[in-house]
Coordinates of C-alpha atoms and ligand atoms in Angstrom, one line a residue:
X1 CA 0.0 0.0 0.0
X2 CA 1.5 3.4 -0.9
X3 CA 1.7 6.1 1.7
X4 CA -1.0 8.3 0.1
X5 CA -3.4 5.3 -0.1
X6 CA -2.8 4.8 3.6
X7 CA -3.5 8.4 4.2
X8 CA -6.6 8.2 2.1
X9 CA -8.0 5.2 3.9
X10 CA -7.3 6.8 7.3
X11 CA -9.8 9.5 6.3
X12 CA -12.5 7.0 5.5
X13 CA -12.0 7.4 1.8
X14 CA -13.6 4.5 -0.1
X15 CA -11.7 2.7 -2.8
X16 CA -15.1 1.9 -4.4
X17 CA -15.6 5.6 -5.4
X18 CA -13.7 6.5 -8.6
X19 CA -13.6 10.2 -9.3
X20 CA -11.6 12.8 -10.9
X21 CA -9.5 13.8 -7.9
X22 CA -8.7 17.3 -9.1
X23 CA -12.2 18.4 -9.9
X24 CA -14.8 19.8 -12.3
X25 CA -15.8 22.9 -14.1
X26 CA -19.0 24.6 -12.8
X27 CA -20.7 24.3 -16.2
X28 CA -19.4 20.9 -17.5
X29 CA -20.5 17.4 -16.6
X30 CA -19.6 15.9 -13.3
X31 CA -19.7 12.2 -12.8
X32 CA -18.2 9.7 -10.3
X33 CA -18.3 5.9 -10.7
X34 CA -19.1 3.6 -7.8
X35 CA -17.8 0.0 -7.9
X36 CA -20.8 -1.6 -6.4
X37 CA -23.0 -3.6 -8.7
X38 CA -26.3 -3.6 -6.9
X39 CA -26.1 0.1 -5.8
X40 CA -28.5 1.5 -8.3
X41 CA -31.2 3.6 -6.6
X42 CA -29.0 4.2 -3.5
X43 CA -28.7 7.9 -2.6
X44 CA -25.5 9.8 -2.6
X45 CA -24.6 13.3 -1.4
X46 CA -22.1 16.0 -2.2
X47 CA -20.8 17.8 0.8
X48 CA -19.0 21.1 1.0
X49 CA -15.6 20.6 2.7
X50 CA -15.6 24.0 4.4
X51 CA -19.1 23.9 6.0
X52 CA -20.0 20.2 6.0
X53 CA -23.3 21.2 4.4
X54 CA -25.0 18.9 1.9
X55 CA -25.1 20.8 -1.4
X56 CA -26.5 18.1 -3.6
X57 CA -28.6 15.0 -3.3
X58 CA -28.5 12.4 -6.0
X59 CA -29.3 8.7 -6.7
X60 CA -26.9 6.2 -8.2
X61 CA -27.9 5.0 -11.6
X62 CA -26.9 3.2 -14.8
X63 CA -25.5 -0.1 -13.5
X64 CA -23.0 -1.4 -16.1
X65 CA -20.9 -4.6 -16.3
X66 CA -17.5 -4.2 -17.9
X67 CA -17.4 -5.8 -21.4
X68 CA -14.2 -7.7 -20.7
X69 CA -13.8 -8.1 -17.0
X70 CA -15.7 -8.8 -13.8
X71 CA -16.1 -5.1 -12.9
X72 CA -19.5 -3.7 -12.3
X73 CA -20.3 0.0 -11.7
X74 CA -23.0 2.6 -11.0
X75 CA -22.9 6.2 -11.9
X76 CA -23.2 9.2 -9.6
X77 CA -24.1 12.1 -11.7
X78 CA -24.0 15.6 -10.1
X79 CA -23.7 17.7 -13.3
X80 CA -26.5 19.9 -12.0
X81 CA -24.3 21.2 -9.2
X82 CA -22.8 24.5 -10.2
X83 CA -21.5 25.8 -6.9
X84 CA -17.8 26.4 -6.6
X85 CA -15.5 25.3 -3.8
X86 CA -14.1 22.1 -2.3
X87 CA -16.3 19.1 -1.9
X88 CA -16.5 15.4 -1.4
X89 CA -19.0 12.7 -2.4
X90 CA -20.5 10.6 0.3
X91 CA -22.5 7.4 0.2
X92 CA -24.0 5.9 3.4
X93 CA -22.4 2.6 4.1
X94 CA -19.8 2.9 1.4
X95 CA -17.7 5.9 2.5
X96 CA -16.6 9.2 0.9
X97 CA -14.4 10.3 -2.0
X98 CA -11.4 12.4 -1.6
X99 CA -11.8 16.2 -1.8
X100 CA -12.2 17.7 -5.2
X101 CA -12.9 21.2 -6.5
X102 CA -15.5 22.7 -8.6
X103 CA -14.2 25.9 -10.1
X104 CA -13.2 27.7 -13.3
X105 CA -9.6 27.0 -14.3
X106 CA -9.8 23.8 -12.3
X107 CA -7.0 22.1 -14.4
X108 CA -4.6 25.0 -14.4
X109 CA -2.4 23.3 -11.8
X110 CA -2.3 20.1 -13.8
X111 CA -1.5 22.1 -17.0
X112 CA 1.4 23.8 -15.3
X113 CA 2.7 20.7 -13.5
X114 CA 2.6 18.6 -16.7
X115 CA 4.5 21.2 -18.7
X116 CA 7.0 21.7 -15.9
X117 CA 7.7 18.0 -16.0
X118 CA 9.6 18.6 -19.2
X119 CA 12.0 20.9 -17.3
X120 CA 12.6 18.0 -14.8
X121 CA 13.5 15.8 -17.8
X122 CA 16.2 18.1 -19.1
X123 CA 19.6 16.6 -19.8
X124 CA 22.9 18.6 -19.7
X125 CA 22.0 21.2 -17.1
X126 CA 21.7 21.3 -13.4
X127 CA 18.2 21.8 -12.0
X128 CA 18.5 24.7 -9.5
X129 CA 16.5 25.0 -6.3
X130 CA 14.9 28.2 -7.5
X131 CA 13.1 26.2 -10.3
X132 CA 13.2 22.6 -9.1
X133 CA 12.6 23.1 -5.4
X134 CA 13.5 19.9 -3.5
X135 CA 13.9 18.0 -6.7
X136 CA 17.0 20.2 -7.6
X137 CA 19.8 18.0 -8.9
X138 CA 23.2 18.2 -10.5
X139 CA 23.7 18.3 -14.3
X140 CA 23.5 14.9 -15.9
X141 CA 24.8 13.8 -19.3
X142 CA 26.7 16.8 -20.8
X143 CA 26.7 14.8 -24.0
X144 CA 29.6 16.9 -25.3
X145 CA 31.6 13.8 -26.2
X146 CA 29.3 11.3 -27.9
X147 CA 30.8 8.5 -29.9
X148 CA 29.9 7.6 -33.5
X149 CA 28.6 4.1 -33.2
X150 CA 29.8 1.7 -35.9
X151 CA 26.3 1.7 -37.4
X152 CA 26.5 5.4 -37.9
X153 CA 30.0 5.9 -39.4
X154 CA 30.0 8.1 -42.5
X155 CA 32.8 10.0 -44.2
X156 CA 34.6 12.2 -41.6
X157 CA 32.5 10.9 -38.8
X158 CA 34.3 7.6 -38.4
X159 CA 33.5 4.9 -35.8
X160 CA 34.7 6.0 -32.4
X161 CA 35.1 9.7 -33.3
X162 CA 33.1 12.1 -31.2
X163 CA 30.5 14.7 -31.7
X164 CA 28.4 16.9 -29.3
X165 CA 24.7 16.4 -28.9
X166 CA 24.0 18.2 -25.6
X167 CA 20.6 19.1 -24.1
X168 CA 17.2 17.8 -24.9
X169 CA 14.9 15.8 -22.6
X170 CA 15.5 12.3 -21.2
X171 CA 13.0 10.2 -23.0
X172 CA 11.4 8.6 -19.9
X173 CA 12.5 6.7 -16.8
X174 CA 15.7 6.1 -18.7
X175 CA 18.4 8.6 -19.6
X176 CA 18.5 8.0 -23.3
X177 CA 17.3 10.5 -26.0
X178 CA 15.4 9.1 -29.0
X179 CA 14.6 11.3 -32.0
X180 CA 11.5 9.4 -33.0
X181 CA 9.8 9.8 -29.7
X182 CA 11.0 13.3 -29.4
X183 CA 9.2 14.1 -32.6
X184 CA 5.6 13.5 -31.5
X185 CA 6.4 14.9 -28.0
X186 CA 7.8 18.2 -29.2
X187 CA 5.2 18.6 -31.9
X188 CA 2.4 18.0 -29.5
X189 CA 3.7 20.9 -27.3
X190 CA 4.1 23.1 -30.4
X191 CA 0.6 22.3 -31.6
X192 CA -0.8 23.1 -28.2
X193 CA 0.8 26.5 -28.6
X194 CA -0.5 26.9 -32.2
X195 CA -4.0 26.0 -31.2
X196 CA -4.1 28.1 -28.0
X197 CA -1.4 30.8 -28.2
X198 CA -3.0 33.3 -25.9
X199 CA -3.4 30.8 -23.1
X200 CA 0.3 29.9 -23.3
X201 CA 1.4 33.5 -23.6
X202 CA 0.7 33.8 -19.9
X203 CA 1.3 30.3 -18.6
X204 CA 4.3 30.6 -16.3
X205 CA 6.0 27.4 -15.2
X206 CA 8.9 29.0 -13.4
X207 CA 11.7 27.7 -15.6
X208 CA 15.1 29.5 -16.2
X209 CA 13.8 31.1 -19.4
X210 CA 10.5 32.3 -17.9
X211 CA 11.5 36.0 -18.2
X212 CA 12.7 36.0 -21.8
X213 CA 9.4 37.2 -23.4
X214 CA 8.8 33.9 -25.1
X215 CA 6.0 31.6 -23.8
X216 CA 7.4 28.9 -21.5
X217 CA 5.9 26.1 -23.6
X218 CA 8.0 27.3 -26.6
X219 CA 11.2 27.7 -24.5
X220 CA 10.6 24.2 -23.3
X221 CA 10.1 22.8 -26.8
X222 CA 13.1 24.7 -28.0
X223 CA 15.3 23.0 -25.4
X224 CA 14.6 19.7 -27.1
X225 CA 14.7 21.1 -30.7
X226 CA 18.2 22.3 -30.2
X227 CA 19.2 18.9 -29.2
X228 CA 17.3 17.4 -32.2
X229 CA 19.2 19.8 -34.5
X230 CA 22.5 18.4 -33.2
X231 CA 21.4 14.9 -34.2
X232 CA 21.6 15.8 -37.8
X233 CA 24.8 15.0 -39.7
X234 CA 25.8 18.2 -41.4
X235 CA 27.6 16.1 -44.1
X236 CA 24.4 14.7 -45.6
X237 CA 21.4 15.9 -43.7
X238 CA 20.6 12.5 -42.3
X239 CA 19.5 12.1 -38.7
X240 CA 20.7 9.6 -36.1
X241 CA 18.0 7.5 -34.4
X242 CA 19.2 8.1 -30.9
X243 CA 21.8 9.3 -28.4
X244 CA 22.1 6.5 -26.0
X245 CA 24.1 4.2 -23.7
X246 CA 24.8 0.8 -25.0
X247 CA 22.7 -0.6 -22.1
X248 CA 20.2 0.9 -19.7
X249 CA 21.7 2.6 -16.6
X250 CA 21.1 1.3 -13.1
X251 CA 18.7 3.2 -10.8
X252 CA 21.1 6.1 -10.2
X253 CA 21.0 9.9 -10.5
X254 CA 21.9 11.3 -13.9
X255 CA 25.2 12.9 -12.8
X256 CA 26.3 9.4 -11.6
X257 CA 25.4 7.8 -15.0
X258 CA 28.6 8.2 -16.9
X259 CA 28.6 5.2 -19.3
X260 CA 29.8 6.0 -22.8
X261 CA 27.2 7.6 -25.1
X262 CA 26.7 6.9 -28.8
X263 CA 24.8 8.2 -31.7
X264 CA 23.4 5.2 -33.5
X265 CA 22.4 4.6 -37.1
X266 CA 20.5 7.1 -39.2
X267 CA 17.0 6.3 -40.3
X268 CA 14.0 7.4 -42.3
X269 CA 11.7 7.8 -39.3
X270 CA 14.2 9.9 -37.4
X271 CA 14.8 12.1 -40.5
X272 CA 11.1 12.6 -41.0
X273 CA 10.4 13.3 -37.4
X274 CA 13.1 16.0 -37.5
X275 CA 11.5 17.4 -40.7
X276 CA 8.1 17.7 -39.1
X277 CA 9.3 19.3 -35.9
X278 CA 11.7 21.8 -37.6
X279 CA 9.2 22.8 -40.2
X280 CA 6.6 23.5 -37.5
X281 CA 9.2 25.2 -35.4
X282 CA 10.3 27.4 -38.3
X283 CA 6.8 29.0 -38.7
X284 CA 6.3 29.4 -35.0
X285 CA 9.7 30.9 -34.1
X286 CA 9.5 33.2 -37.1
X287 CA 7.9 35.8 -34.9
X288 CA 10.5 35.5 -32.2
X289 CA 13.3 36.7 -34.5
X290 CA 14.5 39.3 -31.9
X291 CA 14.9 36.7 -29.2
X292 CA 16.3 34.0 -31.5
X293 CA 18.0 35.6 -34.5
X294 CA 18.3 33.1 -37.4
X295 CA 16.5 30.3 -35.5
X296 CA 13.5 30.0 -37.9
X297 CA 15.8 29.9 -40.9
X298 CA 18.0 27.2 -39.3
X299 CA 15.0 25.1 -38.5
X300 CA 13.6 25.4 -42.0
X301 CA 16.9 24.5 -43.7
X302 CA 17.4 21.6 -41.3
X303 CA 13.9 20.4 -42.3
X304 CA 14.6 20.7 -46.0
X305 CA 18.0 19.0 -45.7
X306 CA 16.5 16.1 -43.8
X307 CA 13.7 15.9 -46.3
X308 CA 16.2 15.5 -49.2
X309 CA 18.1 12.9 -47.2
X310 CA 14.8 11.0 -46.7
X311 CA 13.9 11.1 -50.4
X312 CA 17.2 9.4 -51.1
X313 CA 16.7 6.9 -48.2
X314 CA 12.9 6.4 -48.1
X315 CA 12.9 3.1 -46.4
X316 CA 15.5 2.8 -43.8
X317 CA 14.0 1.3 -40.6
X318 CA 15.7 1.1 -37.3
X319 CA 15.9 -2.6 -36.6
X320 CA 18.0 -3.0 -33.5
X321 CA 18.1 -6.7 -33.4
X322 CA 19.4 -6.9 -37.0
X323 CA 21.9 -4.1 -36.3
X324 CA 23.3 -6.0 -33.2
X325 CA 24.1 -9.0 -35.4
X326 CA 26.7 -6.9 -37.3
X327 CA 27.7 -3.9 -35.3
X328 CA 29.4 -3.4 -32.0
X329 CA 29.0 -2.6 -29.3
X330 CA 25.5 -4.1 -29.1
X331 CA 22.8 -1.6 -28.2
X332 CA 20.0 -2.8 -25.9
X333 CA 18.2 0.4 -25.0
X334 CA 14.8 1.4 -26.5
X335 CA 14.2 0.8 -30.1
X336 CA 11.3 2.9 -31.3
X337 CA 11.7 0.8 -34.3
X338 CA 8.9 1.7 -36.8
X339 CA 8.8 0.0 -40.2
X340 CA 6.0 1.9 -41.9
X341 CA 6.8 5.4 -43.0
X342 CA 3.7 6.4 -44.9
X343 CA 2.4 8.3 -41.9
X344 CA 5.7 10.0 -41.2
X345 CA 5.8 11.1 -44.8
X346 CA 2.4 12.5 -44.6
X347 CA 3.1 14.4 -41.4
X348 CA 6.5 15.8 -42.5
X349 CA 5.0 16.8 -45.9
X350 CA 2.0 18.5 -44.2
X351 CA 4.3 20.5 -41.9
X352 CA 6.6 21.6 -44.8
X353 CA 3.6 22.4 -47.0
X354 CA 2.1 24.6 -44.2
X355 CA 5.3 26.4 -43.6
X356 CA 6.6 26.9 -47.1
X357 CA 3.5 26.7 -49.3
X358 CA 5.4 24.7 -51.8
X359 CA 3.2 22.5 -54.0
X360 CA 5.6 19.6 -54.1
X361 CA 4.9 18.9 -50.4
X362 CA 1.2 19.0 -51.1
X363 CA 1.6 16.4 -53.8
X364 CA 3.3 14.2 -51.2
X365 CA 0.6 14.6 -48.7
X366 CA -2.0 13.7 -51.3
X367 CA 0.0 10.6 -52.3
X368 CA 0.1 9.4 -48.7
X369 CA -3.5 10.0 -47.8
X370 CA -4.7 6.8 -46.2
X371 CA -8.1 5.5 -45.2
X372 CA -6.8 4.1 -41.9
X373 CA -6.0 7.3 -40.2
X374 CA -5.7 6.7 -36.4
X375 CA -5.3 8.3 -33.0
X376 CA -1.6 9.3 -32.9
X377 CA 1.2 7.5 -31.1
X378 CA 4.9 7.5 -31.5
X379 CA 4.7 5.0 -34.4
X380 CA 1.6 6.5 -36.0
X381 CA 1.9 10.2 -36.7
X382 CA -0.2 10.8 -39.9
X383 CA -3.0 12.4 -37.9
X384 CA -0.6 15.1 -36.7
X385 CA -0.4 16.2 -40.3
X386 CA -4.2 16.3 -40.5
X387 CA -4.3 18.5 -37.3
X388 CA -1.8 20.9 -38.8
X389 CA -3.5 21.3 -42.2
X390 CA -6.9 21.7 -40.6
X391 CA -5.5 24.3 -38.2
X392 CA -4.3 26.3 -41.1
X393 CA -7.2 25.7 -43.3
X394 CA -7.9 29.4 -43.9
X395 CA -4.4 30.0 -45.4
X396 CA -4.6 27.0 -47.7
X397 CA -4.6 27.5 -51.5
X398 CA -7.7 26.7 -53.5
X399 CA -6.2 23.5 -54.9
X400 CA -5.8 22.1 -51.4
X401 CA -9.5 22.7 -50.3
X402 CA -10.9 19.4 -51.5
X403 CA -8.2 17.5 -49.7
X404 CA -8.8 19.5 -46.5
X405 CA -12.5 18.7 -46.7
X406 CA -11.8 15.0 -47.0
X407 CA -9.4 15.2 -44.0
X408 CA -12.1 17.0 -42.0
X409 CA -14.6 14.3 -42.8
X410 CA -12.3 11.6 -41.8
X411 CA -11.4 13.3 -38.6
X412 CA -15.0 13.7 -37.7
X413 CA -15.9 10.1 -38.7
X414 CA -13.1 8.8 -36.5
X415 CA -14.1 11.1 -33.6
X416 CA -17.7 9.9 -33.8
X417 CA -16.3 6.4 -32.8
X418 CA -14.9 7.8 -29.6
X419 CA -18.0 8.4 -27.5
X420 CA -18.0 7.4 -23.8
X421 CA -19.5 3.9 -23.8
X422 CA -18.1 1.8 -21.0
X423 CA -18.2 1.0 -17.3
X424 CA -16.4 4.2 -16.4
X425 CA -18.4 6.4 -18.8
X426 CA -15.2 7.4 -20.5
X427 CA -14.0 7.2 -24.0
X428 CA -10.8 5.4 -22.9
X429 CA -11.4 1.7 -22.4
X430 CA -14.2 1.2 -25.0
X431 CA -12.0 -1.6 -26.2
X432 CA -9.4 -3.6 -24.3
X433 CA -6.9 -2.8 -27.1
X434 CA -6.7 0.6 -25.4
X435 CA -4.8 -1.0 -22.5
X436 CA -1.3 -1.2 -24.1
X437 CA 2.1 0.0 -22.9
X438 CA 1.6 3.7 -22.4
X439 CA -2.2 3.4 -22.4
X440 CA -2.6 6.7 -20.6
X441 CA -1.2 8.4 -23.7
X442 CA -3.9 6.5 -25.7
X443 CA -6.5 8.2 -23.5
X444 CA -4.8 11.6 -23.8
X445 CA -4.5 11.3 -27.6
X446 CA -8.1 10.2 -28.0
X447 CA -8.9 13.4 -26.0
X448 CA -6.8 15.5 -28.4
X449 CA -8.5 14.0 -31.4
X450 CA -11.9 15.0 -29.9
X451 CA -10.6 18.5 -29.2
X452 CA -9.6 18.8 -32.8
X453 CA -13.0 17.5 -33.8
X454 CA -14.5 20.2 -31.7
X455 CA -12.2 22.9 -33.2
X456 CA -13.3 22.0 -36.7
X457 CA -17.0 21.2 -36.1
X458 CA -17.9 23.3 -33.0
X459 CA -20.0 20.5 -31.6
X460 CA -19.9 20.5 -27.8
X461 CA -20.3 16.8 -27.6
X462 CA -16.7 16.3 -28.6
X463 CA -15.6 18.5 -25.8
X464 CA -17.6 16.6 -23.3
X465 CA -16.3 13.3 -24.6
X466 CA -12.7 14.6 -24.3
X467 CA -13.4 15.6 -20.8
X468 CA -14.3 12.0 -19.9
X469 CA -10.7 11.0 -20.7
X470 CA -9.4 13.8 -18.4
X471 CA -11.7 12.4 -15.7
X472 CA -10.2 9.0 -16.5
X473 CA -6.6 10.1 -16.2
X474 CA -7.3 12.0 -13.0
X475 CA -9.0 9.1 -11.2
X476 CA -12.2 7.9 -12.7
X477 CA -10.7 4.6 -13.8
X478 CA -10.6 1.0 -12.5
X479 CA -7.4 1.5 -10.5
X480 CA -8.6 4.6 -8.7
X481 CA -5.3 6.3 -9.3
X482 CA -4.9 9.8 -10.4
X483 CA -2.1 8.9 -12.9
X484 CA -0.1 12.2 -12.5
X485 CA 2.5 12.3 -9.8
X486 CA 1.9 14.9 -7.1
X487 CA -1.7 15.5 -8.1
X488 CA -4.8 14.2 -6.4
X489 CA -5.2 12.2 -3.2
X490 CA -4.0 8.8 -4.6
X491 CA -1.3 9.1 -7.2
X492 CA 1.8 7.1 -8.1
X493 CA 4.5 7.2 -5.5
X494 CA 7.0 4.8 -7.1
X495 CA 7.2 5.5 -10.9
X496 CA 9.9 3.8 -13.0
X497 CA 11.8 7.0 -13.2
X498 CA 15.5 6.9 -12.3
X499 CA 15.7 10.4 -10.6
X500 CA 12.6 9.7 -8.6
X501 CA 14.0 6.3 -7.4
X502 CA 17.5 7.5 -6.7
X503 CA 17.1 11.0 -5.2
X504 CA 16.2 10.0 -1.7
X505 CA 13.1 12.2 -1.7
X506 CA 9.9 10.5 -0.7
X507 CA 7.7 12.2 -3.3
X508 CA 8.4 11.5 -6.9
X509 CA 9.3 14.3 -9.3
X510 CA 5.9 16.0 -9.9
X511 CA 3.7 16.4 -12.9
X512 CA 4.7 13.1 -14.6
X513 CA 2.0 10.9 -16.3
X514 CA 2.7 7.2 -15.8
X515 CA 2.1 4.7 -18.5
X516 CA -1.1 3.2 -17.1
X517 CA -2.8 -0.2 -17.2
X518 CA -1.1 -2.5 -19.7
X519 CA -2.4 -6.0 -20.0
X520 CA 0.9 -7.1 -21.5
X521 CA 2.8 -6.6 -18.2
X522 CA 6.1 -7.1 -20.1
X523 CA 8.1 -6.1 -17.0
X524 CA 7.2 -9.5 -15.4
X525 CA 6.6 -7.8 -12.0
X526 CA 3.9 -9.3 -9.8
X527 CA 0.7 -7.3 -10.4
X528 CA -2.1 -7.2 -7.8
X529 CA -4.7 -7.0 -10.6
X530 CA -4.4 -8.4 -14.1
X531 CA -7.6 -7.5 -16.0
X532 CA -7.2 -5.1 -18.9
X533 CA -8.3 -2.0 -17.1
X534 CA -6.7 -2.9 -13.8
X535 CA -3.3 -4.1 -14.8
X536 CA -1.4 -1.3 -13.3
X537 CA 0.9 -1.4 -10.2
X538 CA 2.6 1.4 -8.4
X539 CA 6.0 -0.3 -8.1
X540 CA 9.2 1.1 -9.4
X541 CA 10.2 -2.1 -11.3
X542 CA 7.0 -2.0 -13.3
X543 CA 8.2 -0.2 -16.3
X544 CA 5.4 -1.6 -18.5
X545 CA 2.7 0.3 -16.6
X546 CA 4.5 2.7 -14.2
X547 CA 7.2 4.3 -16.2
X548 CA 6.8 7.9 -17.4
X549 CA 7.6 9.2 -20.8
X550 CA 7.7 12.5 -22.7
X551 CA 5.3 11.3 -25.4
X552 CA 2.8 10.5 -22.6
X553 CA 3.2 13.9 -20.8
X554 CA 2.9 16.0 -23.9
X555 CA -0.7 15.0 -24.8
X556 CA -1.7 15.6 -21.2
X557 CA -0.3 19.1 -21.5
X558 CA -2.3 19.7 -24.6
X559 CA -5.5 18.1 -23.3
X560 CA -5.8 19.9 -20.0
X561 CA -4.7 23.2 -21.5
X562 CA -7.2 22.9 -24.3
X563 CA -9.9 22.3 -21.8
X564 CA -8.9 25.3 -19.8
X565 CA -9.5 27.4 -22.9
X566 CA -12.6 25.7 -24.2
X567 CA -14.7 24.8 -21.1
X568 CA -17.9 26.7 -20.8
X569 CA -17.4 29.7 -18.6
Ligands
LIG1 O1 0.7 -2.1 -31.3 C1 0.5 -3.4 -30.7 C2 -1.0 -3.7 -30.6 O2 -1.5 -3.8 -31.9 C3 -1.1 -5.1 -29.9 O3 -2.5 -5.3 -29.7 C4 -0.4 -5.0 -28.5 C5 -0.5 -6.3 -27.8 O4 0.5 -6.3 -26.8 O5 0.9 -4.6 -28.7 C6 1.1 -3.4 -29.3 O6 2.4 -3.1 -29.4 C7 3.0 -2.7 -28.2 C8 3.5 -1.2 -28.4 O7 4.3 -0.9 -27.4 C9 2.3 -0.3 -28.4 O8 2.7 1.0 -28.6 C10 4.2 -3.6 -28.0 O9 3.7 -4.9 -27.6 C11 5.0 -3.1 -26.9 O10 6.2 -3.9 -26.7 C12 5.5 -1.7 -27.2 O11 6.1 -1.1 -26.2 C13 6.9 0.0 -26.4 C14 8.1 -0.2 -25.4 O12 8.9 0.9 -25.4 C15 8.9 -1.4 -25.7 O13 9.5 -1.3 -26.9 C16 6.2 1.3 -26.0 O14 5.2 1.6 -27.0 C17 7.1 2.4 -25.9 O15 6.4 3.5 -25.4 C18 8.3 2.1 -25.0 O16 9.2 3.1 -25.0 C19 10.3 3.1 -24.0 C20 11.6 3.2 -24.8 O17 11.7 2.0 -25.6 C21 12.7 3.4 -23.9 N1 12.5 4.5 -22.9 C22 11.3 4.3 -22.1 C23 10.1 4.2 -23.0 C24 8.8 4.1 -22.2 O18 8.6 2.9 -21.6
LIG2 O1 14.5 1.2 -17.5 C1 14.2 0.6 -18.7 C2 12.9 1.3 -19.3 O2 13.2 2.7 -19.5 C3 12.5 0.7 -20.5 O3 11.2 1.2 -20.9 C4 12.3 -0.8 -20.3 C5 11.9 -1.6 -21.6 O4 12.8 -1.4 -22.6 O5 13.5 -1.4 -19.8 C6 14.0 -0.8 -18.6 O6 15.2 -1.4 -18.3 C7 15.1 -2.7 -17.8 C8 15.6 -3.7 -18.8 O7 14.8 -3.7 -19.9 C9 15.7 -5.1 -18.2 N1 16.6 -5.0 -17.1 C10 16.1 -4.1 -16.0 C11 16.0 -2.7 -16.5 C12 15.5 -1.8 -15.4 O8 14.3 -2.2 -14.9

């Protein structure tokens, strides 16, 4: 039992009440789920924390059996309560929920914490107490002497020679840096900015750059973009897949992790990820020419050079197992080995088309349009291209209009499949296929998809559906965890995150979204529960469900920030 579970139980908090532990907007739906099958018709009450007064009386309804496990639930709906303040839900004979808030801007704290989490992931700089508080730490991984792996040798960059690839974010609970996963993570932050610039103009996360008259979210994204730029070989424009150890480090602080670092094999996915991010960055940073002279041009030319490289190397997968048969030292860290590049081509072309207006990129988007467009993940990024083209619809030339209309229809058709229709009244978990490694990012990316549907169709149902997945991530799920460290009354205390394990501080680094339920349980740890939606455990060895990762945090940033802007005031 984790410490905060113990604290929760001590207050009479019932594990049978699953609720968003942060709270609700006054004018949006408010639902809790009760894990008691025969409770329909039983009364529940909402009680104000400050006065103890009953502010709402309701009745449990809608008993539902999970489609693929033994779970049964009832719903407590108190959407009609519009009072603001701190409350809890109480059911006679069952117990109470933890305290939650009803207020405008109820997710502001999560928005700030989830963005700040990227600062805590920064390599190559010390985290100072003024910004990191008790999680301050020494610099890790300067990455100024990174060896060319034998798989990456090319011309003047011979095996064993060294280059510098400093900065960027650690990918996850490990200390390696992967271009492929950096791509979707950075792009998701950049897209959050492009969709909601005014919100981010004033969102202060207290990072070293907070006073430079550039929104923190862009400063943060730029920290990783500069690293990505260093992963491009100036000789040919190709991009290395990753900057990595040969093997995963032990559970040590980053400054103690001093194993040799390598850049490993160039690849098509890495090149196209760099294209997409730099093309997007070029148009965003264009207006910050005073703060960053030349940056937009550098981004754009890096994108164009990587694009040319990819045209010459259109099908170069990163297959680590194959590589290890021929090249030394063997590399056993994360693979992010995608084999299908159609979606990367579409995304990269869409970004370059939007930034440059050049018709050849439009032709490439058109050539890569697929029927099977999906909720994004690190290996499936085509939808990111859709989002960008739809976002810039008004500036698109006449010849692109038909394509944009088709994209809009596909987006909305897909979004219509993501209605809340399961035991937890969430979109997440409609199918057990949702519960894969990093399932919480599935939930977050489904939410973003629905947000984009709302942005193009202005139908509030999409917003409400997206909100159900925020409720899911913050506690209305079968595990009863709020999956963001440091948030809510029951959140992960033991994520698979090396600094959190090694720093000697009881509380994990805050603002991190853990992977979430994963039926695969590839870490082989002993799980208390093994059904699709319960296969999560708060143990630090459980990397298949309790690791953290930048591509899981980024869609959380987007989702809660978007809701802050779009919720009914
Ligand atoms: O896509 C299939 C799905 O179709 C199938 O139904 C399901 C059944 O198990 O598997 C799905 O594939 C899984 C895939 O994740 C889903 O994205 C694979 O089994 C699973 O092995 C794969 O896990 C990846 C994991 O690395 C292992 O390679 C995760 O996506 C990925 O997020 C994770 O990334 C790691 C890095 O390698 C290293 N750094 C930490 C990071 C986070 O754990
Ligand atoms: O810590 C590693 C984590 O970041 C990865 O996601 C995971 C899967 O690749 O691997 C973890 O490292 C473990 C390794 O795979 C097996 N030996 C134990 C390592 C630490 O738990």
